[in-house]
mmCIF file of C-alpha atoms in Angstrom:
data_model
loop_
_atom_site.group_PDB
_atom_site.id
_atom_site.type_symbol
_atom_site.label_atom_id
_atom_site.label_comp_id
_atom_site.label_asym_id
_atom_site.label_seq_id
_atom_site.Cartn_x
_atom_site.Cartn_y
_atom_site.Cartn_z
ATOM 1 C CA MET A 14 20.849 -1.650 1.145
ATOM 2 C CA ARG A 15 21.404 -2.885 -2.600
ATOM 3 C CA TYR A 16 21.006 -0.771 -5.692
ATOM 4 C CA ARG A 17 20.315 -1.807 -9.376
ATOM 5 C CA THR A 18 19.800 0.016 -12.447
ATOM 6 C CA LEU A 19 16.407 1.111 -13.686
ATOM 7 C CA GLY A 20 15.822 -0.425 -17.214
ATOM 8 C CA GLY A 21 18.080 1.491 -19.679
ATOM 9 C CA THR A 22 17.754 4.979 -18.099
ATOM 10 C CA GLY A 23 20.928 4.960 -16.241
ATOM 11 C CA ILE A 24 19.104 5.751 -13.156
ATOM 12 C CA GLU A 25 20.232 3.667 -9.911
ATOM 13 C CA VAL A 26 17.485 2.857 -7.698
ATOM 14 C CA SER A 27 17.384 1.135 -4.261
ATOM 15 C CA VAL A 28 16.252 -2.592 -4.470
ATOM 16 C CA HIS A 29 13.365 -1.794 -2.089
ATOM 17 C CA CYS A 30 11.270 0.683 -3.248
ATOM 18 C CA LEU A 31 8.980 3.007 -0.764
ATOM 19 C CA GLY A 32 5.369 2.559 -1.956
ATOM 20 C CA THR A 33 3.002 5.487 -0.272
ATOM 21 C CA MET A 34 -0.348 4.128 -1.465
ATOM 22 C CA MET A 35 -1.361 3.446 2.654
ATOM 23 C CA PHE A 36 -0.475 7.335 3.222
ATOM 24 C CA GLY A 37 -3.107 9.340 3.875
ATOM 25 C CA ALA A 38 -7.184 8.694 4.587
ATOM 26 C CA VAL A 39 -7.025 5.125 3.008
ATOM 27 C CA GLY A 40 -4.483 3.865 5.366
ATOM 28 C CA ASN A 41 -2.525 6.508 7.881
ATOM 29 C CA PRO A 42 -4.221 9.743 8.022
ATOM 30 C CA ASP A 43 -1.470 11.360 10.395
ATOM 31 C CA HIS A 44 0.477 13.150 7.817
ATOM 32 C CA ASP A 45 3.504 14.049 10.300
ATOM 33 C CA ASP A 46 3.658 10.258 11.015
ATOM 34 C CA CYS A 47 3.882 9.357 7.463
ATOM 35 C CA VAL A 48 6.539 12.005 6.759
ATOM 36 C CA ARG A 49 8.532 10.272 9.829
ATOM 37 C CA ILE A 50 8.335 6.815 8.194
ATOM 38 C CA ILE A 51 9.319 8.417 4.771
ATOM 39 C CA HIS A 52 12.322 9.768 6.463
ATOM 40 C CA ALA A 53 13.382 6.696 8.222
ATOM 41 C CA ALA A 54 13.349 4.728 4.502
ATOM 42 C CA LEU A 55 15.665 7.383 3.062
ATOM 43 C CA ASP A 56 17.852 7.112 6.178
ATOM 44 C CA GLN A 57 18.007 3.322 5.405
ATOM 45 C CA GLY A 58 19.553 3.844 2.250
ATOM 46 C CA ILE A 59 15.967 3.855 -0.051
ATOM 47 C CA ASN A 60 16.369 6.511 -2.710
ATOM 48 C CA PHE A 61 13.285 5.141 -4.423
ATOM 49 C CA VAL A 62 9.859 6.799 -3.595
ATOM 50 C CA ASP A 63 6.364 5.443 -5.802
ATOM 51 C CA THR A 64 3.242 6.994 -5.568
ATOM 52 C CA ALA A 65 -0.040 7.814 -7.460
ATOM 53 C CA ASP A 66 -2.495 10.570 -8.010
ATOM 54 C CA MET A 67 -5.181 8.703 -7.032
ATOM 55 C CA TYR A 68 -3.817 7.234 -3.653
ATOM 56 C CA SER A 69 -6.422 8.914 -1.300
ATOM 57 C CA ALA A 70 -7.397 11.280 -3.977
ATOM 58 C CA GLY A 71 -3.881 13.336 -4.124
ATOM 59 C CA GLU A 72 -3.027 13.177 -0.607
ATOM 60 C CA SER A 73 -0.572 10.743 -0.722
ATOM 61 C CA GLU A 74 1.336 13.188 -3.443
ATOM 62 C CA GLN A 75 1.033 15.951 -0.819
ATOM 63 C CA ILE A 76 2.611 13.885 1.728
ATOM 64 C CA VAL A 77 5.437 12.852 -0.185
ATOM 65 C CA GLY A 78 5.818 16.240 -1.130
ATOM 66 C CA LYS A 79 6.250 17.601 2.544
ATOM 67 C CA ALA A 80 8.618 14.653 3.199
ATOM 68 C CA LEU A 81 11.261 15.555 0.720
ATOM 69 C CA ARG A 82 11.268 19.195 1.115
ATOM 70 C CA GLY A 83 15.388 19.752 1.285
ATOM 71 C CA ARG A 84 15.861 16.067 0.235
ATOM 72 C CA ARG A 85 14.169 15.972 -3.519
ATOM 73 C CA ASP A 86 17.526 15.527 -5.110
ATOM 74 C CA GLN A 87 18.598 12.542 -3.199
ATOM 75 C CA VAL A 88 15.102 10.633 -4.356
ATOM 76 C CA VAL A 89 14.236 8.984 -7.590
ATOM 77 C CA LEU A 90 10.731 9.857 -7.505
ATOM 78 C CA ALA A 91 7.750 7.904 -9.142
ATOM 79 C CA THR A 92 3.870 8.865 -9.588
ATOM 80 C CA LYS A 93 1.234 7.406 -11.924
ATOM 81 C CA VAL A 94 -1.866 8.733 -13.684
ATOM 82 C CA HIS A 95 -4.888 7.062 -15.294
ATOM 83 C CA PHE A 96 -7.806 6.717 -12.612
ATOM 84 C CA GLN A 97 -10.620 9.092 -12.114
ATOM 85 C CA MET A 98 -9.497 12.042 -10.274
ATOM 86 C CA GLY A 99 -12.501 14.172 -8.787
ATOM 87 C CA GLU A 100 -16.054 14.673 -10.461
ATOM 88 C CA GLY A 101 -16.572 15.365 -14.075
ATOM 89 C CA ARG A 102 -15.586 13.765 -17.434
ATOM 90 C CA ASN A 103 -12.219 13.609 -18.977
ATOM 91 C CA ARG A 104 -10.616 13.656 -15.729
ATOM 92 C CA SER A 105 -8.771 10.210 -15.936
ATOM 93 C CA GLY A 106 -7.516 7.816 -18.481
ATOM 94 C CA ASN A 107 -4.368 8.083 -21.027
ATOM 95 C CA SER A 108 -5.368 10.989 -23.324
ATOM 96 C CA ARG A 109 -3.115 13.940 -24.097
ATOM 97 C CA ARG A 110 -5.859 16.179 -22.684
ATOM 98 C CA TRP A 111 -5.960 14.610 -19.461
ATOM 99 C CA ILE A 112 -2.077 13.573 -18.982
ATOM 100 C CA LEU A 113 -1.328 17.414 -19.700
ATOM 101 C CA THR A 114 -3.576 18.096 -16.828
ATOM 102 C CA ALA A 115 -2.765 15.444 -14.329
ATOM 103 C CA VAL A 116 0.911 16.053 -14.574
ATOM 104 C CA GLU A 117 0.618 19.538 -13.530
ATOM 105 C CA GLU A 118 -1.306 18.699 -10.607
ATOM 106 C CA SER A 119 0.808 15.949 -9.501
ATOM 107 C CA LEU A 120 3.755 18.452 -10.048
ATOM 108 C CA ARG A 121 1.883 20.754 -7.677
ATOM 109 C CA ARG A 122 1.174 18.295 -5.179
ATOM 110 C CA LEU A 123 4.658 16.746 -4.893
ATOM 111 C CA GLY A 124 6.067 20.457 -4.669
ATOM 112 C CA THR A 125 8.894 19.724 -7.352
ATOM 113 C CA ASP A 126 9.507 20.735 -11.135
ATOM 114 C CA TRP A 127 10.187 17.166 -12.099
ATOM 115 C CA ILE A 128 9.041 13.328 -12.127
ATOM 116 C CA ASP A 129 11.734 11.038 -12.474
ATOM 117 C CA LEU A 130 9.857 8.242 -13.759
ATOM 118 C CA TYR A 131 5.839 8.919 -14.633
ATOM 119 C CA GLN A 132 3.888 5.639 -15.098
ATOM 120 C CA VAL A 133 0.563 4.776 -17.150
ATOM 121 C CA HIS A 134 -1.712 3.286 -14.202
ATOM 122 C CA ARG A 135 -3.691 1.076 -16.408
ATOM 123 C CA PRO A 136 -4.153 0.638 -20.176
ATOM 124 C CA ASP A 137 -7.149 2.542 -21.370
ATOM 125 C CA HIS A 138 -8.465 1.326 -24.717
ATOM 126 C CA ARG A 139 -10.420 4.344 -25.615
ATOM 127 C CA THR A 140 -7.149 6.053 -26.218
ATOM 128 C CA ASP A 141 -4.715 5.031 -29.219
ATOM 129 C CA ILE A 142 -1.720 3.888 -27.570
ATOM 130 C CA GLU A 143 0.277 6.663 -29.905
ATOM 131 C CA GLU A 144 -1.521 9.191 -28.361
ATOM 132 C CA THR A 145 -0.305 8.279 -24.911
ATOM 133 C CA LEU A 146 3.306 7.396 -26.053
ATOM 134 C CA SER A 147 3.376 10.956 -28.079
ATOM 135 C CA VAL A 148 2.485 13.319 -24.940
ATOM 136 C CA LEU A 149 4.684 11.386 -22.781
ATOM 137 C CA SER A 150 7.581 11.989 -25.152
ATOM 138 C CA ASP A 151 6.732 15.712 -25.157
ATOM 139 C CA LEU A 152 6.575 15.606 -21.322
ATOM 140 C CA VAL A 153 10.218 14.403 -21.324
ATOM 141 C CA ARG A 154 11.441 17.013 -23.876
ATOM 142 C CA ALA A 155 9.757 19.757 -21.853
ATOM 143 C CA GLY A 156 11.655 18.487 -18.607
ATOM 144 C CA LYS A 157 8.575 17.781 -16.851
ATOM 145 C CA ILE A 158 9.396 14.050 -16.587
ATOM 146 C CA ARG A 159 12.729 12.308 -16.735
ATOM 147 C CA ALA A 160 11.325 8.729 -18.230
ATOM 148 C CA PHE A 161 8.083 6.981 -18.151
ATOM 149 C CA GLY A 162 6.782 3.492 -17.710
ATOM 150 C CA CYS A 163 3.390 1.411 -17.617
ATOM 151 C CA SER A 164 2.070 -0.121 -14.928
ATOM 152 C CA THR A 165 0.034 -3.858 -14.827
ATOM 153 C CA PHE A 166 -0.125 -3.937 -18.721
ATOM 154 C CA PRO A 167 -0.295 -7.384 -20.371
ATOM 155 C CA ALA A 168 2.445 -8.515 -22.178
ATOM 156 C CA ALA A 169 0.981 -8.351 -25.521
ATOM 157 C CA GLU A 170 0.323 -4.442 -24.845
ATOM 158 C CA ILE A 171 3.873 -3.909 -23.682
ATOM 159 C CA VAL A 172 5.138 -5.223 -27.091
ATOM 160 C CA GLU A 173 2.711 -3.480 -28.933
ATOM 161 C CA SER A 174 3.673 0.245 -27.432
ATOM 162 C CA HIS A 175 7.368 -0.803 -28.231
ATOM 163 C CA HIS A 176 6.192 -1.345 -31.687
ATOM 164 C CA VAL A 177 4.194 1.863 -31.964
ATOM 165 C CA ALA A 178 7.305 3.670 -30.442
ATOM 166 C CA GLU A 179 9.782 2.335 -32.907
ATOM 167 C CA ARG A 180 7.583 3.178 -36.067
ATOM 168 C CA ARG A 181 6.392 6.835 -35.033
ATOM 169 C CA GLY A 182 9.668 7.717 -33.701
ATOM 170 C CA LEU A 183 8.637 8.045 -30.309
ATOM 171 C CA MET A 184 10.115 7.519 -26.835
ATOM 172 C CA ARG A 185 9.336 4.222 -25.163
ATOM 173 C CA PHE A 186 8.214 2.665 -21.853
ATOM 174 C CA ARG A 187 11.069 2.374 -19.937
ATOM 175 C CA THR A 188 9.756 0.178 -17.010
ATOM 176 C CA GLU A 189 6.646 -1.785 -16.120
ATOM 177 C CA GLN A 190 5.173 -2.208 -12.687
ATOM 178 C CA PRO A 191 3.082 -5.530 -12.019
ATOM 179 C CA PRO A 192 2.010 -7.391 -9.073
ATOM 180 C CA TYR A 193 3.972 -10.245 -8.188
ATOM 181 C CA SER A 194 4.030 -12.345 -5.083
ATOM 182 C CA LEU A 195 4.703 -15.895 -3.875
ATOM 183 C CA VAL A 196 1.127 -16.718 -4.514
ATOM 184 C CA ALA A 197 0.693 -14.438 -7.617
ATOM 185 C CA ARG A 198 3.665 -15.609 -10.153
ATOM 186 C CA GLY A 199 1.439 -15.338 -13.344
ATOM 187 C CA ILE A 200 3.950 -12.512 -14.877
ATOM 188 C CA GLU A 201 6.555 -14.920 -14.900
ATOM 189 C CA GLU A 202 4.760 -16.492 -17.990
ATOM 190 C CA SER A 203 5.192 -13.790 -20.236
ATOM 191 C CA VAL A 204 5.367 -10.457 -18.718
ATOM 192 C CA LEU A 205 8.856 -10.571 -17.065
ATOM 193 C CA PRO A 206 10.331 -12.204 -20.448
ATOM 194 C CA VAL A 207 9.058 -9.348 -22.214
ATOM 195 C CA CYS A 208 10.217 -6.823 -19.990
ATOM 196 C CA GLN A 209 13.873 -8.646 -20.399
ATOM 197 C CA ARG A 210 13.842 -8.716 -24.285
ATOM 198 C CA TYR A 211 13.187 -4.845 -24.345
ATOM 199 C CA GLY A 212 15.327 -3.923 -21.462
ATOM 200 C CA MET A 213 12.803 -2.366 -19.283
ATOM 201 C CA GLY A 214 12.968 -2.116 -15.524
ATOM 202 C CA VAL A 215 10.546 -3.728 -13.457
ATOM 203 C CA LEU A 216 9.093 -2.628 -10.092
ATOM 204 C CA VAL A 217 7.017 -4.832 -8.306
ATOM 205 C CA TRP A 218 4.037 -4.210 -6.445
ATOM 206 C CA SER A 219 2.051 -6.359 -3.747
ATOM 207 C CA PRO A 220 5.134 -8.517 -2.549
ATOM 208 C CA LEU A 221 2.474 -9.547 0.462
ATOM 209 C CA ALA A 222 -0.223 -10.079 -1.617
ATOM 210 C CA SER A 223 -2.532 -7.192 -0.159
ATOM 211 C CA GLY A 224 -1.129 -8.494 3.418
ATOM 212 C CA PHE A 225 -2.668 -12.057 2.712
ATOM 213 C CA LEU A 226 1.146 -12.721 3.281
ATOM 214 C CA SER A 227 1.962 -10.622 6.744
ATOM 215 C CA GLY A 228 1.638 -14.081 8.553
ATOM 216 C CA ARG A 229 -1.410 -12.872 10.502
ATOM 217 C CA HIS A 230 -3.761 -15.057 8.885
ATOM 218 C CA ARG A 231 -3.507 -18.524 9.150
ATOM 219 C CA LYS A 232 -5.447 -21.920 7.905
ATOM 220 C CA GLY A 233 -8.128 -22.893 10.106
ATOM 221 C CA GLN A 234 -8.516 -19.460 12.150
ATOM 222 C CA PRO A 235 -11.010 -16.920 11.758
ATOM 223 C CA VAL A 236 -10.249 -13.959 9.726
ATOM 224 C CA ASP A 237 -11.935 -10.455 10.936
ATOM 225 C CA LEU A 238 -13.238 -9.637 7.223
ATOM 226 C CA SER A 239 -14.433 -6.301 8.533
ATOM 227 C CA ALA A 240 -11.077 -4.774 9.540
ATOM 228 C CA GLY A 241 -7.662 -4.042 8.104
ATOM 229 C CA ARG A 242 -6.559 -5.405 4.870
ATOM 230 C CA PRO A 243 -9.569 -8.001 4.765
ATOM 231 C CA ALA A 244 -11.855 -5.237 4.776
ATOM 232 C CA LEU A 245 -10.750 -3.593 1.883
ATOM 233 C CA ASN A 246 -11.376 -6.944 -0.181
ATOM 234 C CA PRO A 247 -12.773 -9.617 1.812
ATOM 235 C CA ASN A 248 -13.192 -12.085 -1.096
ATOM 236 C CA ARG A 249 -9.276 -12.619 -1.246
ATOM 237 C CA PHE A 250 -9.252 -13.457 2.624
ATOM 238 C CA ASP A 251 -12.323 -15.494 3.534
ATOM 239 C CA PRO A 252 -11.349 -19.019 4.132
ATOM 240 C CA SER A 253 -15.072 -20.220 3.218
ATOM 241 C CA LEU A 254 -14.702 -19.538 -0.350
ATOM 242 C CA PRO A 255 -13.636 -22.612 -2.527
ATOM 243 C CA GLU A 256 -11.075 -20.557 -4.298
ATOM 244 C CA ASN A 257 -9.059 -19.704 -1.241
ATOM 245 C CA VAL A 258 -8.446 -23.135 0.040
ATOM 246 C CA ARG A 259 -5.416 -23.433 -2.185
ATOM 247 C CA LYS A 260 -4.040 -20.141 -1.244
ATOM 248 C CA TYR A 261 -4.373 -21.075 2.835
ATOM 249 C CA GLU A 262 -2.842 -24.389 1.839
ATOM 250 C CA ALA A 263 0.008 -22.907 0.106
ATOM 251 C CA LEU A 264 0.276 -20.450 3.033
ATOM 252 C CA GLU A 265 1.015 -22.925 5.658
ATOM 253 C CA GLN A 266 3.712 -24.410 3.698
ATOM 254 C CA LEU A 267 5.289 -20.984 3.047
ATOM 255 C CA ILE A 268 5.147 -20.233 6.644
ATOM 256 C CA GLU A 269 7.107 -23.563 7.564
ATOM 257 C CA LEU A 270 9.431 -23.070 4.845
ATOM 258 C CA ALA A 271 10.271 -19.459 6.521
ATOM 259 C CA SER A 272 10.429 -21.006 9.884
ATOM 260 C CA GLU A 273 13.122 -23.758 8.606
ATOM 261 C CA ILE A 274 15.451 -20.758 7.209
ATOM 262 C CA GLY A 275 15.172 -18.729 9.727
ATOM 263 C CA CYS A 276 13.137 -15.668 8.628
ATOM 264 C CA SER A 277 9.590 -14.276 8.850
ATOM 265 C CA LEU A 278 6.946 -14.939 6.158
ATOM 266 C CA PRO A 279 7.272 -11.403 4.920
ATOM 267 C CA GLU A 280 11.039 -11.524 4.918
ATOM 268 C CA LEU A 281 10.865 -14.546 2.495
ATOM 269 C CA ALA A 282 7.930 -12.733 0.535
ATOM 270 C CA VAL A 283 10.067 -9.755 -0.113
ATOM 271 C CA ALA A 284 13.209 -11.576 -0.852
ATOM 272 C CA PHE A 285 11.452 -14.090 -3.510
ATOM 273 C CA THR A 286 10.345 -11.103 -5.658
ATOM 274 C CA VAL A 287 13.894 -9.200 -6.338
ATOM 275 C CA ALA A 288 15.330 -13.174 -6.826
ATOM 276 C CA HIS A 289 13.913 -13.101 -10.291
ATOM 277 C CA PRO A 290 16.764 -11.619 -12.633
ATOM 278 C CA ALA A 291 14.054 -9.351 -14.697
ATOM 279 C CA VAL A 292 12.851 -7.281 -11.416
ATOM 280 C CA THR A 293 14.722 -4.398 -10.564
ATOM 281 C CA SER A 294 12.972 -3.229 -7.149
ATOM 282 C CA VAL A 295 10.189 -4.310 -4.929
ATOM 283 C CA ILE A 296 7.824 -1.909 -3.732
ATOM 284 C CA ILE A 297 7.019 -2.069 0.195
ATOM 285 C CA GLY A 298 4.063 -0.423 1.183
ATOM 286 C CA PRO A 299 4.148 0.197 4.937
ATOM 287 C CA ARG A 300 1.473 1.883 6.718
ATOM 288 C CA THR A 301 3.257 2.163 10.456
ATOM 289 C CA MET A 302 6.844 2.551 11.479
ATOM 290 C CA SER A 303 6.907 -0.606 12.657
ATOM 291 C CA HIS A 304 5.430 -2.062 9.333
ATOM 292 C CA LEU A 305 8.630 -0.256 7.845
ATOM 293 C CA LYS A 306 11.064 -1.720 10.491
ATOM 294 C CA GLY A 307 9.418 -5.261 9.773
ATOM 295 C CA LEU A 308 9.678 -5.066 6.066
ATOM 296 C CA LEU A 309 13.428 -3.562 6.076
ATOM 297 C CA LYS A 310 14.646 -6.184 8.568
ATOM 298 C CA GLY A 311 15.158 -8.993 5.709
ATOM 299 C CA ALA A 312 16.489 -6.280 3.168
ATOM 300 C CA SER A 313 19.756 -8.166 2.821
ATOM 301 C CA LEU A 314 18.283 -11.827 2.753
ATOM 302 C CA THR A 315 19.253 -13.779 -0.651
ATOM 303 C CA LEU A 316 17.390 -17.267 -1.235
ATOM 304 C CA ASP A 317 19.532 -20.035 -2.113
ATOM 305 C CA ASP A 318 18.609 -22.218 -5.144
ATOM 306 C CA ALA A 319 17.136 -25.022 -2.476
ATOM 307 C CA THR A 320 14.760 -22.434 -1.030
ATOM 308 C CA LEU A 321 13.474 -21.180 -4.419
ATOM 309 C CA ASP A 322 13.019 -25.138 -5.308
ATOM 310 C CA ARG A 323 10.945 -25.452 -2.427
ATOM 311 C CA ILE A 324 8.779 -22.431 -3.406
ATOM 312 C CA ASP A 325 8.581 -23.478 -6.962
ATOM 313 C CA GLU A 326 7.104 -27.078 -5.347
ATOM 314 C CA ILE A 327 4.540 -24.909 -3.426
ATOM 315 C CA VAL A 328 3.122 -22.549 -6.143
ATOM 316 C CA PRO A 329 4.723 -23.584 -9.730
ATOM 317 C CA PRO A 330 6.283 -20.922 -11.725
ATOM 318 C CA GLY A 331 3.419 -18.874 -13.768
ATOM 319 C CA VAL A 332 0.599 -19.642 -11.482
ATOM 320 C CA ASN A 333 -1.822 -17.372 -10.030
ATOM 321 C CA LEU A 334 -3.517 -18.596 -7.158
ATOM 322 C CA TYR A 335 -5.754 -15.411 -6.796
ATOM 323 C CA HIS A 336 -6.387 -12.531 -9.422
ATOM 324 C CA PRO A 337 -3.870 -10.038 -8.302
ATOM 325 C CA ASP A 338 -5.392 -6.965 -9.939
ATOM 326 C CA GLY A 339 -8.657 -6.345 -8.847
ATOM 327 C CA ALA A 340 -8.800 -2.590 -9.982
ATOM 328 C CA TRP A 341 -8.890 -3.517 -13.849
ATOM 329 C CA ARG A 342 -10.076 -6.156 -16.205
ATOM 330 C CA PRO A 343 -9.447 -6.559 -19.904
ATOM 331 C CA PRO A 344 -12.358 -4.774 -21.929
ATOM 332 C CA ALA A 345 -12.635 -8.118 -23.811
ATOM 333 C CA LEU A 346 -13.189 -9.973 -20.499
ATOM 334 C CA ALA A 347 -15.192 -7.111 -18.642
ATOM 335 C CA ASP A 348 -17.407 -6.248 -21.549
ATOM 336 C CA PRO A 349 -19.894 -9.262 -22.620
ATOM 337 C CA ALA A 350 -20.762 -7.280 -26.097
ATOM 338 C CA LEU A 351 -16.964 -8.099 -27.143
ATOM 339 C CA ARG A 352 -17.218 -11.672 -26.632
ATOM 340 C CA ARG A 353 -20.570 -12.350 -28.596
ATOM 341 C CA ARG A 354 -21.335 -11.948 -32.380
ATOM 342 C CA PRO A 355 -24.326 -9.824 -32.913
ATOM 343 C CA LEU A 356 -27.862 -11.671 -32.867
ATOM 344 C CA ALA A 357 -28.425 -11.183 -36.079
ATOM 345 C CA ASP A 358 -25.276 -12.689 -37.386
ATOM 346 C CA ARG A 359 -25.579 -15.646 -35.050
ATOM 347 C CA ALA A 360 -28.939 -16.482 -36.240
ATOM 348 C CA ALA A 361 -27.817 -16.263 -39.751
ATOM 349 C CA ALA A 362 -24.712 -18.521 -39.098
#
């Protein structure tokens, strides 16, 4: 297992980070089996575990807490806050009110006194970024968290957060967690360069493009959209949709490339993400022990320049063949009212 320093924190983390989104009701409901998977990952040298409060409504954090009993000091533990938790108002977002509540609930579920990396899961345009940075800075000083980061933030909002932190004398985001894969390379255009400029650690998620790069799906073959990953987001897998034609064409070329260099498609996919100099760690999210073993099989795989050049020819740098984040859209795109002048103004113009 290889290790890298997480941004400027001085914390050393494994290049492969164990993601736990599939532990719990959404993926693997067998707690004992999930604990065994976590222990197997730690035994293989992984020291970085990532979860979130919203994964299976807190169940994932509970499983991680069980698995880390007696091994907590060996692990760099990361979790996230933002999405709705339970019924009622003010139980989501990036406000001081909610974050102070959410961090205590995460600490309780995880069975720990501190979180190494506490991440804001998505932007919240209802909350001033100064409000968010302020409460996170207070949590560091209180010893509840060691460092904090953001997840799936646009480059412009990362830059704004650093400017606000500097002007207000607040601590800053030390990490970013964006989606990144062979078929979703959009972050190469601005997010990764911005993270390099500010010395941020980067832990990327969905290296297998939500299972599309697992090797189980092929061009010209029927896809069962009612089971597994395709059931969670059928539009990403449906070969009949025009927007997926280019994805399936690229998939066949990538499978051929993997075969030529003597590895599996998932091994190629994971190795590709950690080849970028801005990336610290790649999150692998197994559901079963066999998934974990398959993903770790290529942990030592290093891609040469010729292979990376071939990948650039198949999917050009900075290009997304699909929208990798289905959980959040910028308000300027999601809310038509933000893209239209008031009718009276339009009539008068």
